[in-house]
Coordinates of C-alpha atoms and ligand atoms in Angstrom, one line a residue:
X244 CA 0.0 0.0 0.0
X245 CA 2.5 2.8 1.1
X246 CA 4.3 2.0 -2.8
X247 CA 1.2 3.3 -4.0
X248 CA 1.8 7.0 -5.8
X249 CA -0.4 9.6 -3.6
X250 CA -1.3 7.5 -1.2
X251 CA -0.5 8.7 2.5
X252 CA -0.4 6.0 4.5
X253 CA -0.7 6.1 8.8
X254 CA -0.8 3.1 10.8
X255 CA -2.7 3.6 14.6
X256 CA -5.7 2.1 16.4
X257 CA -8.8 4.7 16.1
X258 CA -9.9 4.7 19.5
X259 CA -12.4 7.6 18.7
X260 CA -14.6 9.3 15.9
X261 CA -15.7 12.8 16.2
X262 CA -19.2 14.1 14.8
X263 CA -20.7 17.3 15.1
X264 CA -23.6 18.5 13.8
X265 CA -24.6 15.2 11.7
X266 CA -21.5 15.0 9.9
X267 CA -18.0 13.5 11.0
X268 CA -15.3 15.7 11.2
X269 CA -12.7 13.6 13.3
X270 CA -11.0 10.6 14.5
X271 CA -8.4 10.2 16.9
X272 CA -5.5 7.3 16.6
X273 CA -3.4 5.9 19.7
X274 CA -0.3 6.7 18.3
X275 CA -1.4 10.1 16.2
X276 CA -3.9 11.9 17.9
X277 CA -6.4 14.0 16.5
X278 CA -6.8 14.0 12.5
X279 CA -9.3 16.3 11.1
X280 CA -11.0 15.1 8.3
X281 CA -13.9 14.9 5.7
X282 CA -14.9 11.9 4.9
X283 CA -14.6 8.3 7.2
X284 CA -14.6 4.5 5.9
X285 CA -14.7 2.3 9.1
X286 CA -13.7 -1.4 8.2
X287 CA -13.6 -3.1 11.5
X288 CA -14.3 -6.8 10.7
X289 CA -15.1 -8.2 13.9
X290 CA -13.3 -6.0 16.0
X291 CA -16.4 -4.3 17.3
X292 CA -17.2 -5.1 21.1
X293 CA -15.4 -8.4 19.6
X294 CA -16.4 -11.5 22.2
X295 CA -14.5 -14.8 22.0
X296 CA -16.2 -18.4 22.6
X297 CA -13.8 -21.3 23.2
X298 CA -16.2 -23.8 25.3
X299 CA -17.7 -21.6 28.3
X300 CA -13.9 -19.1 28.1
X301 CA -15.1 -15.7 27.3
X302 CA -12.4 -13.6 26.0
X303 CA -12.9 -10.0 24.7
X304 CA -11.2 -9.8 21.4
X305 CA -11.5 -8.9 17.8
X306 CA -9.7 -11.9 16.5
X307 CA -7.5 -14.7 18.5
X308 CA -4.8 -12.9 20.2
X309 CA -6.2 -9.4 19.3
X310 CA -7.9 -6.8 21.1
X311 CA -11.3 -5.9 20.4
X312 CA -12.8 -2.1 19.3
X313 CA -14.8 -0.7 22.2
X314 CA -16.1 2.5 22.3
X315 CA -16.7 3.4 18.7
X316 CA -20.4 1.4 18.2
X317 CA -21.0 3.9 21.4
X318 CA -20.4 7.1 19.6
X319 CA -22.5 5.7 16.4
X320 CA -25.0 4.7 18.3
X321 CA -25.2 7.6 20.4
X322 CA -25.9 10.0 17.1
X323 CA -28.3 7.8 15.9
X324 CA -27.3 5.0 14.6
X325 CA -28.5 1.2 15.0
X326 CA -26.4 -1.4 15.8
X327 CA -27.1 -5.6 16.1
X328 CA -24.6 -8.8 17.1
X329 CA -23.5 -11.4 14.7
X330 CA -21.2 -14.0 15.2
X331 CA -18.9 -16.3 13.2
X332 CA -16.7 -19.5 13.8
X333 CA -13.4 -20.8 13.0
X334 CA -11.9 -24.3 13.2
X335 CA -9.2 -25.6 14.7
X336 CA -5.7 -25.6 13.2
X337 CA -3.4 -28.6 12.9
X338 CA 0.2 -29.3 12.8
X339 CA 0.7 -30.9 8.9
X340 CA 3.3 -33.4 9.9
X341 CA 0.9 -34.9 11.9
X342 CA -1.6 -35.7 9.5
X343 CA -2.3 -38.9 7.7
X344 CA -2.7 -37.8 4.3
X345 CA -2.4 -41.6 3.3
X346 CA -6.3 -41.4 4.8
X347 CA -7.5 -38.5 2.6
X348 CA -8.7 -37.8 -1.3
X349 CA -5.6 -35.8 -2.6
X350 CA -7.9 -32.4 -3.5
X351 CA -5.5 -30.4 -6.0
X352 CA -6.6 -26.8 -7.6
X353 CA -7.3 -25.5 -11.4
X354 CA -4.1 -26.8 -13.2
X355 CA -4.7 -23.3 -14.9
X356 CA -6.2 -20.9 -12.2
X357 CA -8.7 -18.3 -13.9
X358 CA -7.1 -15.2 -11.9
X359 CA -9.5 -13.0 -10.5
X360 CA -8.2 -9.6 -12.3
X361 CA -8.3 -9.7 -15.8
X362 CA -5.1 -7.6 -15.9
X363 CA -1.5 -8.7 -15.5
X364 CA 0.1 -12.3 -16.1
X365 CA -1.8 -15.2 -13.6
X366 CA -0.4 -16.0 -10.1
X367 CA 3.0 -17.8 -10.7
X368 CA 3.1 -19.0 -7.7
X369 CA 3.3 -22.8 -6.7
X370 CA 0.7 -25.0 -5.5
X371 CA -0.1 -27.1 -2.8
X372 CA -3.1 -29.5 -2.9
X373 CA -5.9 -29.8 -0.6
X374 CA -6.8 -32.9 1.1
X375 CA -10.7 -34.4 1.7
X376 CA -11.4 -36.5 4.5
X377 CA -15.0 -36.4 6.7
X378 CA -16.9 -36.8 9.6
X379 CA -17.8 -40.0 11.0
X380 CA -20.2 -41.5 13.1
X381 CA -17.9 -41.1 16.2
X382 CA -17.2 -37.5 16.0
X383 CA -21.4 -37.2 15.4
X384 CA -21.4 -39.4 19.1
X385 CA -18.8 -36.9 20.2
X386 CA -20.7 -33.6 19.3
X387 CA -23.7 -35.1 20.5
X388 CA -22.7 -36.4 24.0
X389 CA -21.3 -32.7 24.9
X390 CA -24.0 -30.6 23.4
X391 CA -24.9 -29.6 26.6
X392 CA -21.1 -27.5 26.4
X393 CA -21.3 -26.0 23.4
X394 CA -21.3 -22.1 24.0
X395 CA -23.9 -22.2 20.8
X396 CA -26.6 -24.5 22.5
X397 CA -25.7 -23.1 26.4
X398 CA -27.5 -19.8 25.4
X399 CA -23.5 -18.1 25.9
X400 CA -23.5 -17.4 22.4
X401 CA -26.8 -14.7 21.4
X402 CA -26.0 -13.4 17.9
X403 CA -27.2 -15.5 14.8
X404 CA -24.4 -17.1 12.5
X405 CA -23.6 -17.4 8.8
X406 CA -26.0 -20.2 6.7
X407 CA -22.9 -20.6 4.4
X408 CA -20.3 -22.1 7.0
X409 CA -21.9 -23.8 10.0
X410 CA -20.2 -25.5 12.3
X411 CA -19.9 -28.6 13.2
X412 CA -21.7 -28.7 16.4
X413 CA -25.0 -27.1 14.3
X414 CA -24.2 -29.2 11.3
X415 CA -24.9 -32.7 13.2
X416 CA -27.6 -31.5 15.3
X417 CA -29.4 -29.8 12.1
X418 CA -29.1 -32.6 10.1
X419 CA -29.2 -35.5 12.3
X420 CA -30.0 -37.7 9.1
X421 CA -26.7 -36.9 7.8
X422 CA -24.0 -39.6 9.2
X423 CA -21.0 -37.5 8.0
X424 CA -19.8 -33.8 6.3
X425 CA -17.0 -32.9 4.4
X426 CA -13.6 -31.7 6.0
X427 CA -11.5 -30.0 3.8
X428 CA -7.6 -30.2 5.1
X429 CA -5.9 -26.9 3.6
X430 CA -2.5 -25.6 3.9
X431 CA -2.4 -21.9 5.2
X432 CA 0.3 -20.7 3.2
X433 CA 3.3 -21.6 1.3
X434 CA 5.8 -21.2 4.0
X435 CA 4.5 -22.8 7.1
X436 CA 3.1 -26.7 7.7
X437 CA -0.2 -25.6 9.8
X438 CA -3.4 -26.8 7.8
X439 CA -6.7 -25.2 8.4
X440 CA -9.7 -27.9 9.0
X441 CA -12.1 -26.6 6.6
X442 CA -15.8 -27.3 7.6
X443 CA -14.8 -28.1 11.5
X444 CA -15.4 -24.6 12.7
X445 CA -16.3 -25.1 16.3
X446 CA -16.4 -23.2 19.7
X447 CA -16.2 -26.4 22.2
X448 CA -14.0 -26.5 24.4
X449 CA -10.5 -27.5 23.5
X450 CA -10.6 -31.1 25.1
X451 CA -13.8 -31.6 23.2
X452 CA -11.9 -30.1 19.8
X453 CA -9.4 -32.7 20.7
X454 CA -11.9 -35.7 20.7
X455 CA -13.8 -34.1 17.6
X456 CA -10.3 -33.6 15.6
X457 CA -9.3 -37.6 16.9
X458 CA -11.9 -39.1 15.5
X459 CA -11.8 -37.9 11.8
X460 CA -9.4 -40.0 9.3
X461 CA -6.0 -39.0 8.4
X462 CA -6.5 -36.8 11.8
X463 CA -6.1 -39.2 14.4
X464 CA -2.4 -38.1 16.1
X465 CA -3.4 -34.4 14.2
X466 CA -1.8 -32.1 16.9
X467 CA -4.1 -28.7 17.3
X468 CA -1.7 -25.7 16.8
X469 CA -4.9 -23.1 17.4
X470 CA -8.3 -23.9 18.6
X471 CA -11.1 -23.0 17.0
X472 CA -13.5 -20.4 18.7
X473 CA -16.8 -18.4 17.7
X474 CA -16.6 -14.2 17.6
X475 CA -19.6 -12.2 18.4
X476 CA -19.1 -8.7 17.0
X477 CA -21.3 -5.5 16.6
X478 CA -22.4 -5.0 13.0
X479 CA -24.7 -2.3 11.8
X480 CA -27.8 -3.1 10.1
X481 CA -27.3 -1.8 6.3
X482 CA -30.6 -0.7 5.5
X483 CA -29.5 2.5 7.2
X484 CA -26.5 3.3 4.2
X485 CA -27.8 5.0 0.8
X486 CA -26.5 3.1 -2.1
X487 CA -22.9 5.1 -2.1
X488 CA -22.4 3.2 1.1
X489 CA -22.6 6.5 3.1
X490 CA -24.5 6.1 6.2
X491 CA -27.9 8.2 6.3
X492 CA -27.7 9.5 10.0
X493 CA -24.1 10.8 10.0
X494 CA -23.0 12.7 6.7
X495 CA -19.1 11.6 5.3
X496 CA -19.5 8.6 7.2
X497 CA -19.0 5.1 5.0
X498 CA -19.2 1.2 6.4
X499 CA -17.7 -0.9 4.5
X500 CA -17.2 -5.2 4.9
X501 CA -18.2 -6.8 7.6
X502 CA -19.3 -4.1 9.7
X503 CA -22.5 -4.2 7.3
X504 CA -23.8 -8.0 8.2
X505 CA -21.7 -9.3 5.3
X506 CA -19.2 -12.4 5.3
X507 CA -16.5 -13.4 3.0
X508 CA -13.4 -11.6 1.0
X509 CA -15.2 -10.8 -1.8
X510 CA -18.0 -9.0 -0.2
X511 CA -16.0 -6.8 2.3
X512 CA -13.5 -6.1 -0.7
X513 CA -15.9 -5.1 -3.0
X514 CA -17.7 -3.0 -0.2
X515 CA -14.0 -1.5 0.6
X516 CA -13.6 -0.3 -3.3
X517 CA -17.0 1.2 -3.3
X518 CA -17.1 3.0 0.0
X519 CA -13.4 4.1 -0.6
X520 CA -14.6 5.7 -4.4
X521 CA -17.5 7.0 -2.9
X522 CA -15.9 8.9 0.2
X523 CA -12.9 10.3 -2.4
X524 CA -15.5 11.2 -4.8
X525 CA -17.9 13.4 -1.7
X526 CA -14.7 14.6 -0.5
X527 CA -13.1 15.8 -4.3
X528 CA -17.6 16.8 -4.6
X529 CA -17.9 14.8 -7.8
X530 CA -21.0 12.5 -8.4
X531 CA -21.2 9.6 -6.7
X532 CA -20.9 6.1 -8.2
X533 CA -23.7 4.2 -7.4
X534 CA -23.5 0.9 -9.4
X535 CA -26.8 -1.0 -10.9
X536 CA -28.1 -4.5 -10.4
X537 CA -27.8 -5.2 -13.9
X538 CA -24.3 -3.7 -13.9
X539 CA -23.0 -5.8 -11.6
X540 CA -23.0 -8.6 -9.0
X541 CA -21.7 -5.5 -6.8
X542 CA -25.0 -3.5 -7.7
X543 CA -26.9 -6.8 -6.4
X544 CA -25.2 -6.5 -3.1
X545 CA -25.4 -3.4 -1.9
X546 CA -29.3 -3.1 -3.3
X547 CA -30.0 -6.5 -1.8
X548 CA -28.4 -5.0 2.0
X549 CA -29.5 -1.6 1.7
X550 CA -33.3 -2.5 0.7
X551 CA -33.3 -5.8 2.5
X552 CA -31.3 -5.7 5.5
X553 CA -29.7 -9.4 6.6
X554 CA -31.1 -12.0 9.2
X555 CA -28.2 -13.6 9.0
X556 CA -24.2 -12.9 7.7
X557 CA -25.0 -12.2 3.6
X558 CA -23.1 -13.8 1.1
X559 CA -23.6 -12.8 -2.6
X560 CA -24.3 -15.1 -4.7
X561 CA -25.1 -16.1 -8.8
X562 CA -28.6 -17.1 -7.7
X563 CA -29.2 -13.4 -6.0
X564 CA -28.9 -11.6 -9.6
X565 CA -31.4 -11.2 -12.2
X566 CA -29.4 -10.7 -15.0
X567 CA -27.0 -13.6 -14.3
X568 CA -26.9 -14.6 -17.6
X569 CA -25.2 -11.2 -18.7
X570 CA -22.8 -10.5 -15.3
X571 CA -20.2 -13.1 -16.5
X572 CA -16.5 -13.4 -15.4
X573 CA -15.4 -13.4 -18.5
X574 CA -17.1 -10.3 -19.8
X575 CA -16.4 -8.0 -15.9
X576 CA -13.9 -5.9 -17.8
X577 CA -16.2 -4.7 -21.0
X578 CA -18.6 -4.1 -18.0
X579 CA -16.7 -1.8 -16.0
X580 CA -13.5 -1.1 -17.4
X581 CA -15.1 2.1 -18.9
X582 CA -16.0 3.0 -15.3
X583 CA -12.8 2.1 -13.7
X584 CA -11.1 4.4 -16.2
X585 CA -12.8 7.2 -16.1
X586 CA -12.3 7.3 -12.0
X587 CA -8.8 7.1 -12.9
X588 CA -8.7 3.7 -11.0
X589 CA -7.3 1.8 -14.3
X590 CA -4.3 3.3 -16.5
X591 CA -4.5 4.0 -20.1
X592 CA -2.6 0.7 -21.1
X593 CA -5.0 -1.5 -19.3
X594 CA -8.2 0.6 -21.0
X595 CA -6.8 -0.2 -24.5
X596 CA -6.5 -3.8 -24.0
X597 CA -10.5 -4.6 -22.7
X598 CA -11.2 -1.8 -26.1
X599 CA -9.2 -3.9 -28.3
X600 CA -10.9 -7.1 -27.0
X601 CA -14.5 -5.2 -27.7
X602 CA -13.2 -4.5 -31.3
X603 CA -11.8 -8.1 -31.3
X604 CA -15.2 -9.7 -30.4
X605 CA -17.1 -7.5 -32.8
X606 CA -15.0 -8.1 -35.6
X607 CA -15.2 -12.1 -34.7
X608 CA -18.9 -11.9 -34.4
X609 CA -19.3 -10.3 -38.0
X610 CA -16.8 -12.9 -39.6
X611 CA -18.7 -15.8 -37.6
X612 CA -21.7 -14.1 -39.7
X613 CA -20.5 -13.7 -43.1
X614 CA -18.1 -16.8 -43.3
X615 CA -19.8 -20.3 -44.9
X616 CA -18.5 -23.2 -45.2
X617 CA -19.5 -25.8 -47.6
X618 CA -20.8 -28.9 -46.9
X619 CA -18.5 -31.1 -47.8
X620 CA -15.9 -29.3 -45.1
X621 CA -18.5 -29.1 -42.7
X622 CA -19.5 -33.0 -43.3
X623 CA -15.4 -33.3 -43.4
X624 CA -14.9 -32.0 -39.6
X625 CA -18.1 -32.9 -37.8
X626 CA -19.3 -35.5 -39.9
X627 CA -17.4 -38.5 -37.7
X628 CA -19.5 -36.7 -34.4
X629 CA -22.4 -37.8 -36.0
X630 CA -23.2 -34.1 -37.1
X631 CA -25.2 -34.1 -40.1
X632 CA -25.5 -31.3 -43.1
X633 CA -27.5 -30.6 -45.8
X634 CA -26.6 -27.4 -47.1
X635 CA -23.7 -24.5 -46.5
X636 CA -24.0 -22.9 -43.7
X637 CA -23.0 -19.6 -41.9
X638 CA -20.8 -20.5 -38.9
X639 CA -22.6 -18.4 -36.8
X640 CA -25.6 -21.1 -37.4
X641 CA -22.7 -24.0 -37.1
X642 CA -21.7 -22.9 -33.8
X643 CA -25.3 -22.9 -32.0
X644 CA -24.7 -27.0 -32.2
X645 CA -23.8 -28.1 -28.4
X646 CA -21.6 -30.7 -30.6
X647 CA -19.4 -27.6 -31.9
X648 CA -16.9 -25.5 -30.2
X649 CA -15.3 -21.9 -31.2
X650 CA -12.1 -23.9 -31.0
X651 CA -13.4 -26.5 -33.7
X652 CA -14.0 -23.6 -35.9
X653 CA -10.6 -21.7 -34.9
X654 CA -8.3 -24.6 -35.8
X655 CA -9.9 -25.6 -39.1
X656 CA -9.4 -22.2 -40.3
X657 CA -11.6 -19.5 -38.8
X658 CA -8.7 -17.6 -37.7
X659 CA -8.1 -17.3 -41.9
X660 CA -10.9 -15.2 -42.1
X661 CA -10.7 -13.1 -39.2
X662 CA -7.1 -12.6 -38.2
X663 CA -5.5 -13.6 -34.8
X664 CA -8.1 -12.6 -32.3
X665 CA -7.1 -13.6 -28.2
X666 CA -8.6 -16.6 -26.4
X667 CA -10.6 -14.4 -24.2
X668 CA -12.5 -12.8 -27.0
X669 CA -12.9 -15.9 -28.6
X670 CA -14.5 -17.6 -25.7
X671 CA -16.8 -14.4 -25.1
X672 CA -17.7 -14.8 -28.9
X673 CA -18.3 -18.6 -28.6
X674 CA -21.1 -17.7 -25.3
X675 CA -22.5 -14.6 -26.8
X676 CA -23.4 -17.0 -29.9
X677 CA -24.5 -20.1 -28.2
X678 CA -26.7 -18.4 -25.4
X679 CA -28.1 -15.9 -27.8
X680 CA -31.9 -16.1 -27.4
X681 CA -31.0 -16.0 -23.4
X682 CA -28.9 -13.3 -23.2
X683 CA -31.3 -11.2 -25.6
X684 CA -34.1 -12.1 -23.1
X685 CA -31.8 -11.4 -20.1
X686 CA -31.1 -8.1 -21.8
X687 CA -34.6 -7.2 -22.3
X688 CA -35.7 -8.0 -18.4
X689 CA -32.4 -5.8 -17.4
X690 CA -33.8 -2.8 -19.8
X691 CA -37.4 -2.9 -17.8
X692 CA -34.9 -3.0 -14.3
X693 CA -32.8 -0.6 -15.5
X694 CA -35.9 2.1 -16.6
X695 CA -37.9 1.6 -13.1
X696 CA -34.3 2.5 -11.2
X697 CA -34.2 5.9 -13.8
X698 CA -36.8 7.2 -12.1
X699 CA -35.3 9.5 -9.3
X700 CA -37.4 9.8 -6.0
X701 CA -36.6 13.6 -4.7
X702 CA -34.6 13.2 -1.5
X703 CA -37.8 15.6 0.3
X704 CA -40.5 13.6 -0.4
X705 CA -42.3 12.5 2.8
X706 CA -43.7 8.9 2.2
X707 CA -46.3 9.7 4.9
X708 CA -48.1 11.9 3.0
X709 CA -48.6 9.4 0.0
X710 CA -52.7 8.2 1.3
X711 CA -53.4 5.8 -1.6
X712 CA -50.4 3.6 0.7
X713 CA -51.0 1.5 2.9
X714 CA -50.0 3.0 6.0
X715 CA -47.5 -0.2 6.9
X716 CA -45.8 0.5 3.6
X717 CA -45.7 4.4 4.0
X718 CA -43.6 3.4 7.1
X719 CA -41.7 0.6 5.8
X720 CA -40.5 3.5 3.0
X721 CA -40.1 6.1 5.4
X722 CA -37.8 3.8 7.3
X723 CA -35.8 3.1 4.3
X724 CA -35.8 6.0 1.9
X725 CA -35.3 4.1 -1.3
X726 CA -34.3 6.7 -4.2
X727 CA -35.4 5.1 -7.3
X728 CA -38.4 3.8 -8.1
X729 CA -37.0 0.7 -9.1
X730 CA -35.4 0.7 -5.1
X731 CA -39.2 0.9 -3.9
X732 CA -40.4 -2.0 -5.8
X733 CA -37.6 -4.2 -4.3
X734 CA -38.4 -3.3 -0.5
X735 CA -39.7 -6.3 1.3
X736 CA -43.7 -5.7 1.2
X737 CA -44.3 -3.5 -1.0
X738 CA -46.6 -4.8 -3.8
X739 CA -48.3 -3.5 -7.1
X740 CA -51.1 -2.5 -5.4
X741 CA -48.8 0.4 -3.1
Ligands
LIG173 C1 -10.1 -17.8 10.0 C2 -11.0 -17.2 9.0 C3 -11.2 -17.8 7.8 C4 -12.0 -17.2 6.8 N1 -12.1 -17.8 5.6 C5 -12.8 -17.3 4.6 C6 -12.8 -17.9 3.3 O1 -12.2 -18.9 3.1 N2 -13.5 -17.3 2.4 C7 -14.1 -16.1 2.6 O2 -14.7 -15.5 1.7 N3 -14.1 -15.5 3.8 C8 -13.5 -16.1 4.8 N4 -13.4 -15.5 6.1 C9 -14.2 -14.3 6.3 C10 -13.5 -13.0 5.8 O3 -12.1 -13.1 6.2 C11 -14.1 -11.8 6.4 O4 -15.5 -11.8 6.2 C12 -13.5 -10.5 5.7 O5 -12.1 -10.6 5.9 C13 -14.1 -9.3 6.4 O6 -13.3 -8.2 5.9 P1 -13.4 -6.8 6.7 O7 -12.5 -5.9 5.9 O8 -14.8 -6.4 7.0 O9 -12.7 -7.1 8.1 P2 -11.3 -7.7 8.5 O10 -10.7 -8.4 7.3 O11 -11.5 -8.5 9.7 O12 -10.4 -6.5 8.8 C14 -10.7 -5.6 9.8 C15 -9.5 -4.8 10.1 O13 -9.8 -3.6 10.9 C16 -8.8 -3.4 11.8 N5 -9.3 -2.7 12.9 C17 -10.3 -3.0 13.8 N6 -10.6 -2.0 14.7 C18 -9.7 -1.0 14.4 C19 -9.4 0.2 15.0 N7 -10.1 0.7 16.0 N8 -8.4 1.0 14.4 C20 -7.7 0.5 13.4 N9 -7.9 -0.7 12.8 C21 -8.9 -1.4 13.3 C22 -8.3 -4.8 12.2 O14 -7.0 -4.8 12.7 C23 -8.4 -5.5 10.9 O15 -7.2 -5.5 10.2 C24 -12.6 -16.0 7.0 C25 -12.5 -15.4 8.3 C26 -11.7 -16.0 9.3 C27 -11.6 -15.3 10.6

């Protein structure tokens, strides 16, 4: 980070945040002071009032080993904002020379990782494989005979816990039909032997994560290097941030991660980019950027948290989009690249190359169009798959078989009629062809989405004053203050008829 050109970097615990007159204006670090300032992203994870679980051990902290962050849900709360507990788990850790891997599935990665950035070379960096075992009967006796210790099932532990990783304790009494779960046994970096038991979070007490850790295969002489524990931590409900991420009580403040009821890397770093653009953009008094469901799975995130709130920590996922047939991986950077550049968050180099894949994919889809081949070379290629033809045909047609691939095409001389065009865009090509009707249909639905969330709702209206609402919806907008109309159709109750 501090390599980054303008970028000031300070390093400090905030132990205070100063707000006067609706707005923030301050924060003051242990080893700085006071700093004046405009505009505030607080990231805190799980740091918040942080409470530690290991069997009935109550530890305050905001991770293992850590302190937690007190004080700062006090002065949020005290002008005006709401906060709630979640909690989350984590397993135990293991010393990897005392695993039996001769027990478990060898689990290795992608032998050719799709990186997550479509700019700069892939991760070079070497691999080391995973390794499945599971549950068995015994550890299901184990968790069952000391349920009655379990901080989860004592009543110790209040807040409610991510759906997407239970633990183990709730996995065997919620499914008791179930006589074993995965365990995933993953290295936790390149340069140390500790392996992290994936799907054995727990918060039992450590002679109980001892029994539970015996009595899974490849794990019998395992020797626990960290025990796992459950976190209760303050988070603040998000249906009190606009879409900028900006929180609506206290003006130049922005939550961002955790903080807002999600879990996972991808959610608090996508939350991180857009509260960070939007405080830079108040502070430099440009437009916000407020980014669409239809845009991307980003825009289905913070609309899906700052409409519906969470019950539980949110995850995003495919199934939470509409348009899920259009926000593809592979297609991210003709998305937003245009966006990204114009913030000045990607360089000119970087631009050029997604343009240049857009001119690529055009000129691709036009020669897929205009190029026939005869029947006899058709018949030739994909005759001995069984594919019969009657007549030329366009390759665009050709390539709508499920039996023929953008490669098949490309290596029997495609790349002739179009020139050398890059894997990416060829692959793009290949889906927009094949998926046509859906995407077209997927486009169309996004078009209706996108016209309702045109229409801007001015920031003065007073909800309570519209009498053709029902009066539990007049309140349920009040409370939120959606700002499109497209943002009131999507809050939980509102129907048609309001
Ligand atoms: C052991 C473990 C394994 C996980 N595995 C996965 C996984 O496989 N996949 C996945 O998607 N997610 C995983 N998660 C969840 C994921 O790590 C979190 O949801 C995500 O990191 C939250 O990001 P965040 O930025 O909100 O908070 P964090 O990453 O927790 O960062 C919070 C930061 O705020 C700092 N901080 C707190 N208070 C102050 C203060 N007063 N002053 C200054 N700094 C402060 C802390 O030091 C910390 O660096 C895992 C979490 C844990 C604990």
């Amino acid at each position: 980070m501090s390599r980054v050109a303008g970028l000031e970097t300070r390093r400090g615990t905030v132990t205070g945040v100063m707000i006067r007159g609706g707005r923030v204006i301050g924060i003051t670090v242990d080893t700085l002071g006071e700093i004046e300032i405009q505009a505030l992203v607080i990231a805190t994870g799980t740091f918040l009032n942080g409470v530690i679980h290991i069997g009935p051990e109550i530890i305050a902290g905001g991770r293992i080993g850590e302190p937690p962050t007190t004080g700062i849900t006090e002065v949020l709360v005290r002008a005006g904002l709401q906060a709630a507990r979640f909690k989350t788990g984590t397993p135990p850790r293991v010393d990897g020379k005392t695993v039996d891997t001769s027990r478990c599935h060898e689990e290795r990665g992608d032998e050719t990782p799709v990186p997550f950035s479509s700019f700069g070379p892939p991760s070079a960096l070497p691999k080391r494989p995973c390794w499945l075992t599971a549950t068995t009967p015994k550890t299901h006796e184990v968790v069952r005979k000391h349920i009655d210790e379990a901080p989860l099932y004592t009543g110790q532990i209040q807040a409610v816990g991510p759906r997407s990783c239970p633990s183990v304790e709730d996995k065997v009494m919620r499914f008791p039909e179930r006589s074993s779960h995965h365990i995933f046994i993953e290295p936790e970096g390149l340069d140390t032997e500790e392996r992290y038991l994936n799907g054995l979070s727990t918060s039992f007490p450590r002679e109980i994560q001892e029994e539970i850790v015996a009595s899974v295969p490849g794990l019998e002489d395992a020797r626990i290097t960290r025990y796992g524990y459950a976190i209760e931590y303050d988070y603040f409900p998000p249906q009190q941030l606009r879409a900028t991420l900006e929180t609506k009580r206290i003006k130049g403040l922005y939550l961002a991660g955790q903080i807002n009821g999600t879990t996972g890397y991808e959610e608090a770093a996508a939350l991180g980019l857009m509260a960070g653009i939007n405080a830079a953009l108040a502070v430099k008094r440009e437009e916000p950027l407020v980014l669409r469901r239809t845009q991307a799975y980003i825009g289905v995130m913070v609309d899906d948290l700052i409409l519906r709130g969470v019950e539980f920590p949110y995850r995003i996922y495919t199934s939470r989009a509409e348009s899920r047939l259009f926000l593809r991986n592979d297609n991210a950077d003709i998305r937003l690249s245009r966006i990204a550049h114009s913030l000045g968050l990607l360089c000119r180099a970087d631009y050029e190359r997604v343009l240049a894949k857009e001119r690529a994919i055009a000129a691709l889809m036009k020669g897929l169009r205009v190029t026939r081949w005869s029947v006899e070379k058709l018949e030739a290629i994909f005759g001995p798959r069984g594919e019969r033809f009657h007549e030329s045909q366009a390759l665009e047609t050709v390539l709508k078989r499920p039996a023929v691939s953008m490669e098949d095409l490309w290596e029997n001389g495609l790349e002739k009629a179009t020139g050398p065009v890059e894997a990416s865009a060829r692959r793009e090509a290949e889906l927009l062809v094949k998926y046509e009707g859906y995407v077209r249909r997927c486009e169309s639905a996004a078009g209706k989405l996108d016209e309702l969330d045109s229409i801007r709702i001015p920031a003065s209206l007073n909800f309570q004053t519209l009498q053709n609402m029902r009066l539990l919806s007049r309140e349920r907008l009040d409370a939120i203050r959606p700002e499109t109309l497209g943002q009131v159709a999507r809050v939980p109750g509102i129907t048609a008829n309001d």
